[in-house]
Each structure stands twice: as structure tokens, then as C-alpha cells.
Coordinates of C-alpha atoms and ligand atoms in Angstrom, one line a residue:
M1 CA -7.9 20.9 -9.7
N2 CA -10.4 20.7 -6.7
T3 CA -9.1 17.9 -4.6
S4 CA -11.3 18.4 -1.6
N5 CA -13.1 15.1 -2.1
I6 CA -10.0 13.1 -2.7
A7 CA -8.5 10.9 -0.2
F8 CA -4.6 11.0 0.2
S9 CA -2.9 8.4 2.6
F10 CA 0.4 7.8 3.7
E11 CA 2.0 4.2 4.1
L12 CA 4.9 3.7 6.8
F13 CA 6.6 0.6 7.9
P14 CA 7.5 -0.2 11.4
P15 CA 11.1 0.9 12.0
R16 CA 13.7 -1.9 12.0
T17 CA 16.2 -0.2 14.0
P18 CA 16.4 1.9 17.4
Q19 CA 17.6 4.9 15.3
G20 CA 14.4 4.4 13.2
W21 CA 12.2 4.3 16.1
A22 CA 13.7 7.4 17.5
N23 CA 13.2 9.2 14.2
L24 CA 9.4 8.1 13.9
P25 CA 8.0 11.1 15.9
R26 CA 9.5 13.4 13.4
L27 CA 8.5 11.6 10.4
I28 CA 4.9 11.4 11.6
G29 CA 4.9 15.0 12.7
D30 CA 6.2 16.0 9.2
L31 CA 3.7 14.1 7.3
A32 CA 0.9 14.8 9.6
A33 CA 1.3 18.4 9.0
V34 CA -0.4 18.1 5.6
R35 CA -3.6 16.3 7.2
P36 CA -3.7 13.1 5.0
A37 CA -7.0 11.2 5.4
F38 CA -5.1 8.4 7.1
F39 CA -1.7 6.6 7.6
S40 CA -1.3 3.1 7.3
V41 CA 1.4 0.7 8.7
T42 CA 2.8 -2.3 7.0
H43 CA 2.7 -5.7 8.9
G44 CA 5.3 -8.6 8.3
A45 CA 3.7 -11.9 7.2
G46 CA 4.4 -15.0 9.4
G47 CA 5.2 -13.0 12.5
S48 CA 8.1 -10.8 11.5
D49 CA 7.3 -7.5 12.7
Q50 CA 3.7 -7.7 14.2
G51 CA 4.3 -5.9 17.4
G52 CA 5.9 -3.1 15.5
T53 CA 3.0 -2.6 13.6
Y54 CA 0.8 -2.2 16.7
E55 CA 3.4 0.1 18.4
A56 CA 3.6 2.4 15.3
I57 CA -0.1 2.4 15.0
I58 CA -0.4 3.8 18.6
K59 CA 2.3 6.4 18.1
V60 CA 0.4 7.8 14.9
I61 CA -2.9 7.8 16.8
E62 CA -1.5 9.5 19.9
Q63 CA 0.8 11.8 18.3
S64 CA -1.3 13.1 15.3
G65 CA -5.0 12.3 16.0
I66 CA -5.1 11.3 12.4
E67 CA -6.6 7.9 11.5
A68 CA -4.3 4.9 11.4
A69 CA -4.9 1.8 9.5
P70 CA -2.8 -1.4 10.3
H71 CA -2.1 -3.7 7.5
L72 CA -3.0 -7.3 8.5
T73 CA -1.6 -10.3 6.8
C74 CA -3.0 -13.7 7.1
I75 CA -0.6 -16.1 5.6
G76 CA 0.8 -18.4 8.2
S77 CA -1.6 -17.3 10.8
T78 CA -4.4 -18.9 12.8
R79 CA -7.9 -17.7 13.2
A80 CA -7.1 -17.2 17.0
N81 CA -4.0 -14.9 16.2
I82 CA -6.0 -12.8 13.7
A83 CA -8.9 -12.6 16.3
A84 CA -6.6 -11.5 19.0
L85 CA -4.9 -8.8 16.8
L86 CA -8.4 -7.6 15.7
S87 CA -9.5 -7.1 19.3
Q88 CA -6.3 -5.5 20.2
Y89 CA -6.9 -2.9 17.4
R90 CA -10.5 -2.3 18.0
D91 CA -9.8 -1.6 21.7
A92 CA -7.2 1.0 20.4
G93 CA -9.9 2.7 18.3
V94 CA -8.6 1.3 14.9
Q95 CA -11.5 1.5 12.3
R96 CA -9.9 0.7 9.2
I97 CA -7.7 -2.4 8.1
V98 CA -5.8 -3.1 5.0
A99 CA -6.4 -6.9 4.7
L100 CA -3.7 -8.9 2.8
R101 CA -2.6 -12.3 2.3
G102 CA 1.2 -11.4 2.7
D103 CA 4.3 -13.3 1.6
L104 CA 6.0 -15.7 3.9
P105 CA 9.8 -14.8 4.1
A106 CA 11.7 -16.8 1.7
T107 CA 13.4 -18.8 4.6
A108 CA 10.1 -19.9 6.0
M109 CA 9.4 -23.5 5.5
R110 CA 5.8 -24.3 4.5
S111 CA 5.4 -26.9 7.3
E112 CA 6.7 -24.4 9.9
A113 CA 3.6 -22.0 9.3
P114 CA 0.9 -23.8 7.5
G115 CA -1.8 -21.4 8.9
E116 CA -5.7 -21.4 8.5
F117 CA -5.8 -18.9 5.7
R118 CA -4.6 -19.3 2.1
Y119 CA -5.9 -16.1 0.4
A120 CA -6.9 -12.5 1.4
N121 CA -10.5 -13.1 0.6
E122 CA -10.6 -15.6 3.4
L123 CA -9.2 -13.0 5.8
V124 CA -11.8 -10.5 4.6
S125 CA -14.6 -12.9 5.2
F126 CA -13.3 -13.7 8.6
I127 CA -13.1 -10.0 9.7
R128 CA -16.7 -9.6 8.5
E129 CA -18.0 -12.6 10.1
T130 CA -16.3 -11.7 13.6
H131 CA -16.7 -7.7 13.5
G132 CA -19.5 -7.0 11.1
E133 CA -19.3 -3.4 9.6
H134 CA -17.0 -2.1 12.4
F135 CA -13.7 -2.0 10.2
T136 CA -13.5 -0.4 6.9
L137 CA -11.6 -2.9 4.9
E138 CA -9.2 -2.1 2.1
V139 CA -7.6 -4.9 0.0
A140 CA -4.8 -5.0 -2.6
A141 CA -5.2 -4.5 -6.3
Y142 CA -2.8 -5.2 -9.0
P143 CA -3.3 -3.4 -12.2
E144 CA -0.2 -5.0 -13.8
M145 CA -1.1 -8.4 -12.2
H146 CA 0.2 -10.1 -9.1
P147 CA 3.3 -11.8 -9.8
Q148 CA 2.0 -15.2 -8.7
A149 CA -1.2 -15.1 -10.4
A150 CA -2.0 -17.9 -12.9
S151 CA -3.3 -15.3 -15.5
P152 CA -4.8 -11.8 -15.6
Q153 CA -8.4 -13.3 -15.5
A154 CA -7.6 -15.4 -12.6
D155 CA -6.0 -12.5 -10.8
F156 CA -9.0 -10.3 -11.5
E157 CA -11.2 -13.1 -10.5
A158 CA -9.3 -13.3 -7.0
Y159 CA -9.8 -9.6 -6.6
V160 CA -13.5 -9.8 -7.3
R161 CA -13.6 -12.6 -4.5
K162 CA -12.1 -10.1 -2.1
V163 CA -14.8 -7.5 -3.0
K164 CA -17.5 -9.9 -2.6
A165 CA -16.2 -11.0 0.7
G166 CA -16.8 -7.4 2.0
A167 CA -14.0 -5.0 1.1
H168 CA -14.9 -1.4 0.8
G169 CA -12.0 -0.1 -0.9
A170 CA -8.8 -1.2 -2.7
V171 CA -5.2 0.1 -2.9
T172 CA -3.2 -0.7 -5.8
Q173 CA 0.4 -2.0 -6.1
Y174 CA 2.6 0.7 -7.4
F175 CA 3.0 1.1 -11.1
Y176 CA 4.4 3.6 -13.4
N177 CA 2.1 3.1 -16.4
A178 CA -1.2 5.0 -15.9
D179 CA -3.1 3.1 -18.6
S180 CA -2.8 -0.2 -16.5
Y181 CA -4.7 1.6 -13.7
F182 CA -7.4 3.0 -16.0
E183 CA -7.9 -0.4 -17.7
F184 CA -8.2 -2.2 -14.2
V185 CA -11.0 0.4 -13.1
E186 CA -12.7 0.0 -16.5
Q187 CA -12.6 -3.8 -16.1
S188 CA -14.1 -3.6 -12.6
H189 CA -16.9 -1.1 -13.6
K190 CA -17.8 -3.6 -16.5
A191 CA -17.9 -6.4 -13.8
G192 CA -20.2 -4.4 -11.7
I193 CA -17.4 -3.6 -9.1
N194 CA -17.8 -0.1 -8.0
I195 CA -15.6 0.2 -4.7
P196 CA -12.9 3.1 -4.9
V197 CA -9.5 1.9 -6.2
V198 CA -6.9 4.3 -5.0
P199 CA -3.7 4.2 -6.8
G200 CA -0.5 3.5 -4.7
V201 CA 2.4 5.8 -6.0
M202 CA 5.9 5.2 -5.0
P203 CA 8.3 8.3 -5.0
I204 CA 11.5 7.3 -6.9
V205 CA 14.5 8.0 -4.5
N206 CA 17.1 5.2 -5.2
T207 CA 17.6 3.3 -8.5
A208 CA 18.8 0.1 -7.0
Q209 CA 16.0 -0.1 -4.5
L210 CA 13.4 0.6 -6.9
L211 CA 14.7 -2.1 -9.4
R212 CA 14.8 -4.5 -6.6
F213 CA 11.4 -3.7 -5.2
S214 CA 9.8 -3.9 -8.8
A215 CA 11.3 -7.3 -9.7
A216 CA 9.9 -8.6 -6.5
C217 CA 6.5 -7.2 -6.8
G218 CA 5.9 -7.4 -10.6
A219 CA 5.8 -3.6 -11.1
E220 CA 7.2 -2.7 -14.6
I221 CA 9.6 0.2 -14.8
P222 CA 9.3 1.6 -18.3
R223 CA 12.4 1.2 -20.3
W224 CA 13.1 4.7 -20.8
V225 CA 12.7 5.5 -17.0
K226 CA 15.0 2.7 -16.1
L227 CA 17.7 3.8 -18.6
R228 CA 17.5 7.4 -17.5
L229 CA 17.7 6.5 -13.9
E230 CA 20.7 4.1 -14.6
S231 CA 22.5 6.7 -16.4
Y232 CA 22.7 8.9 -13.4
G233 CA 24.6 6.3 -11.4
E234 CA 25.5 7.5 -7.9
D235 CA 24.3 11.0 -8.7
K236 CA 21.4 10.9 -6.2
A237 CA 20.3 14.3 -6.8
S238 CA 19.7 13.7 -10.4
V239 CA 17.9 10.4 -9.6
Q240 CA 15.5 12.1 -7.2
A241 CA 14.8 15.3 -9.5
F242 CA 14.1 13.0 -12.5
G243 CA 12.1 10.4 -10.3
L244 CA 9.9 13.4 -8.9
E245 CA 9.2 14.7 -12.4
V246 CA 8.0 11.0 -13.4
V247 CA 5.8 10.4 -10.3
T248 CA 4.3 14.0 -10.5
R249 CA 3.5 13.5 -14.0
L250 CA 1.9 10.0 -13.2
S251 CA -0.1 11.3 -10.2
E252 CA -1.4 14.3 -12.3
T253 CA -2.6 11.7 -14.9
L254 CA -4.2 9.6 -12.3
L255 CA -5.9 12.6 -10.7
K256 CA -7.2 14.2 -13.8
G257 CA -8.5 10.7 -14.9
G258 CA -10.6 10.3 -12.0
A259 CA -8.6 8.5 -9.4
P260 CA -10.4 8.8 -5.9
G261 CA -7.1 9.4 -4.2
I262 CA -3.5 8.5 -3.9
H263 CA -1.8 6.2 -1.4
F264 CA 1.8 7.3 -1.0
Y265 CA 4.4 4.6 -0.4
T266 CA 6.5 6.9 1.9
L267 CA 9.4 4.5 2.4
N268 CA 9.5 6.2 5.8
Q269 CA 11.1 9.3 4.3
A270 CA 8.9 12.4 4.6
E271 CA 10.7 14.6 2.0
P272 CA 10.2 12.7 -1.2
T273 CA 6.4 12.3 -0.5
L274 CA 6.1 16.1 0.5
K275 CA 7.9 17.3 -2.6
L276 CA 5.4 15.4 -4.7
W277 CA 2.6 16.5 -2.5
R278 CA 3.8 20.2 -3.2
N279 CA 4.3 19.6 -6.8
L280 CA 0.8 18.4 -7.0
G281 CA -0.4 21.6 -5.6
L282 CA -2.1 19.9 -2.7
P283 CA -2.9 22.1 0.5
T284 CA -0.1 22.4 3.0
Ligands
FAD301 P1 -4.4 -12.3 -2.5 O1 -5.4 -11.5 -3.0 O2 -4.8 -13.6 -1.7 O3 -3.8 -12.9 -3.9 C1 -2.5 -13.7 -3.7 C2 -2.1 -14.4 -5.2 O4 -2.9 -15.5 -5.0 C3 -2.7 -13.6 -6.2 O5 -1.7 -14.1 -7.2 C4 -4.0 -14.1 -6.6 O6 -4.3 -14.2 -7.9 C5 -3.9 -15.7 -6.1 N1 -5.1 -16.1 -5.6 C6 -6.1 -15.6 -4.9 N2 -7.1 -16.3 -4.6 C7 -6.7 -17.5 -5.1 C8 -7.5 -18.8 -5.4 N3 -8.7 -19.3 -4.5 N4 -6.7 -19.9 -6.0 C9 -5.6 -19.7 -6.7 N5 -5.0 -18.4 -6.6 C10 -5.5 -17.4 -5.9 N6 2.8 -7.6 2.2 C11 3.1 -7.8 3.5 O7 3.7 -8.8 3.7 N7 2.9 -6.8 4.5 C12 2.2 -5.6 4.0 O8 2.0 -4.7 5.0 C13 1.8 -5.4 2.7 N8 1.1 -4.3 2.4 C14 0.6 -4.2 1.0 C15 -0.1 -3.2 0.8 C16 -0.5 -3.0 -0.6 C17 -1.5 -1.6 -0.9 C18 -0.2 -4.0 -1.4 C19 -0.7 -3.8 -2.9 C20 0.3 -5.0 -1.2 C21 0.9 -5.2 0.1 N9 1.7 -6.2 0.4 C22 2.1 -6.5 1.7 C23 2.2 -7.3 -0.4 C24 1.2 -8.4 -0.5 O9 1.0 -9.1 0.9 C25 1.7 -9.5 -1.6 O10 1.6 -9.0 -2.8 C26 0.9 -10.6 -1.5 O11 1.7 -11.6 -2.4 C27 -0.6 -10.9 -1.9 O12 -1.4 -10.4 -1.1 P2 -2.9 -10.1 -1.4 O13 -3.5 -9.8 -0.3 O14 -3.0 -9.3 -2.6 O15 -3.4 -11.7 -1.8

């Protein structure tokens, strides 16, 4: 397969421990070696790891010279907070932002952080109003529906609002059912929405973690995959070997079906993503 026009990106999160920060240069170095189109770095909503996002973005830029895109969440934030972060990123040379609503931590009281934004489309509009076309804006898409959406139609309409507000591209929540992605793309085309929708792929490295994340974000784990993973119990090598087979097949199906790239949720581990990269025959 000719993948020269396809954009592969790697998502990191700001490390949560001193050891994680100490390991970050090696992680960036190992992943940068295969020259992704860009890295992205997640951002906690309501103030949890915002300085960490900036610090990690700067490290990626300085160490690798590869484009780095901060995620920016707006729930619980004021326009002034967001404006200050945007200026800081612009000054650092950032040109792409993943614009999100985010989720407040379960412990946050609504009254503690009412914020000035309710949904991601408002953040997209705000960035466009204040910075014009300076930033390329990516938004989140949910082929299997966002877990808080009132209905699939309402969720799709929310996605359309983000695109109409000025998003240039979308990155999906991870999923293991390729049909949900193809259906989402088809629905978008029928609605006249033609921005690239890059599927998010999460390598499978740990069964308990996968089931926990998936319950929270609404990603469906096919029954046969869940049963096979659970049957391996604590046997990590078998979990990872089977997980690699599943995500390799998924990624091949997505690329053959026309996906414009893959956004790898690396979970700050280079090897699972690089094994998938090599399995797909991507240039190393
Ligand atoms: P929105 O697009 O605003 O949608 C949120 C919900 O509100 C949906 O259910 C939607 O249907 C509904 N909705 C939208 N507009 C309206 C309206 N006008 N009226 C009623 N309902 C409406 N989270 C983080 O905290 N940090 C990150 O770094 C991060 N990175 C992510 C990266 C990707 C690629 C993805 C897919 C998700 C990421 N998330 C992150 C998770 C994301 O923040 C959550 O899924 C969050 O709950 C929704 O964010 P959103 O930007 O999709 O919100």
C-alpha cells in the first residue's frame, strides 16, 4: 500500500511522575525516529495538568523538530484562560490544536468551575475569532457515539456544529469495529462534510486498563475480543500478541478502506505503537 499521502500521528499524555518525565526524552526519541506527521499531547480539563501539556509540547518541539499539537479543553475555563494559553502556544510556534470540551474530574463541583464554554464548538469558534486561520484545528469524532449524547443524531449534529465553527480535521475516539468508522465517514459525506476524519487506534496492552477506559469513553470491545483477552488472565505476553493482531487487522482495514491516516493512542509506551507500525509495513 502506498502510504506516502497518509498522516500518522502519535498521542502522548503529560507524565504524572518524576520518573515519567525522566523517561520522556527516550519515549519522544523512539517515536520520532519513524517521523510521524505530528505528536499531540493531552490536556486535563479543569486545570489538572495544563502546565504539563505545555512543558511536554516544548520538549517534543525542541527534541524532535516534529510538529506538536496541544489538546486544549474548554470546560471549566474562561475566555481569558484560553486566550492566555493560545498566546503561549502561538509564541512557542504551535500551529495545530486539538480543540475539545473535555470532562471535568468526577470530584469537581459544577459550582467550582462553571466556566464560559459549554461545548467544543464554542471553543472552535473562539479560536477562529481570535486567531483566524493561524491554527489548524482538529476536533473529536465519535463513530460509536459520545457516551453523554442524547441520541446518535444529536451527537452527529454536535459534530457538524464543530466543523461549521471552523474545524479542519477530526480525530476519532478509538474503536475496534471498523464499520462504525466507515458509516460515520459516509454519513458525513452525505451531510456535505468532507474534512479528513482520522481514526484513533489504541494498541491493546493491558486487559483491565482497556476495559476500564472503554467503559468510560463508550468504546465497544467486541465480545470475542473481550473473551479472548480475559482468557489470558495475567499472561501479558499473550494479551499483547493477540492485541497486536487485532489492532493490525483493524488498521489495515481502515487504511485499505480509505482512512486518511491513523492517530495512535500511544499511552506513553513506544513499543506497542512501533510494533503496530512495523506490522503495517510503514517506513522506519
Ligand atoms: P463536544 O463536541 O462538546 O461534545 C460533548 C457532548 O455534548 C457530546 O455528547 C455531544 O453530543 C454533546 N453536545 C454537543 N453540543 C451540544 C449542545 N449544543 N447541546 C447538547 N449537547 C451537546 N479529554 C480530555 O480531558 N483531555 C484530552 O486531551 C482529550 N483528548 C481527546 C482526544 C480525542 C481525539 C478524543 C476523541 C477525545 C479526547 N478527550 C480528551 C475526551 C473528550 O474531552 C471527551 O470525550 C468529552 O466528554 C467530549 O469532548 P468533545 O470535544 O468531543 O465535546
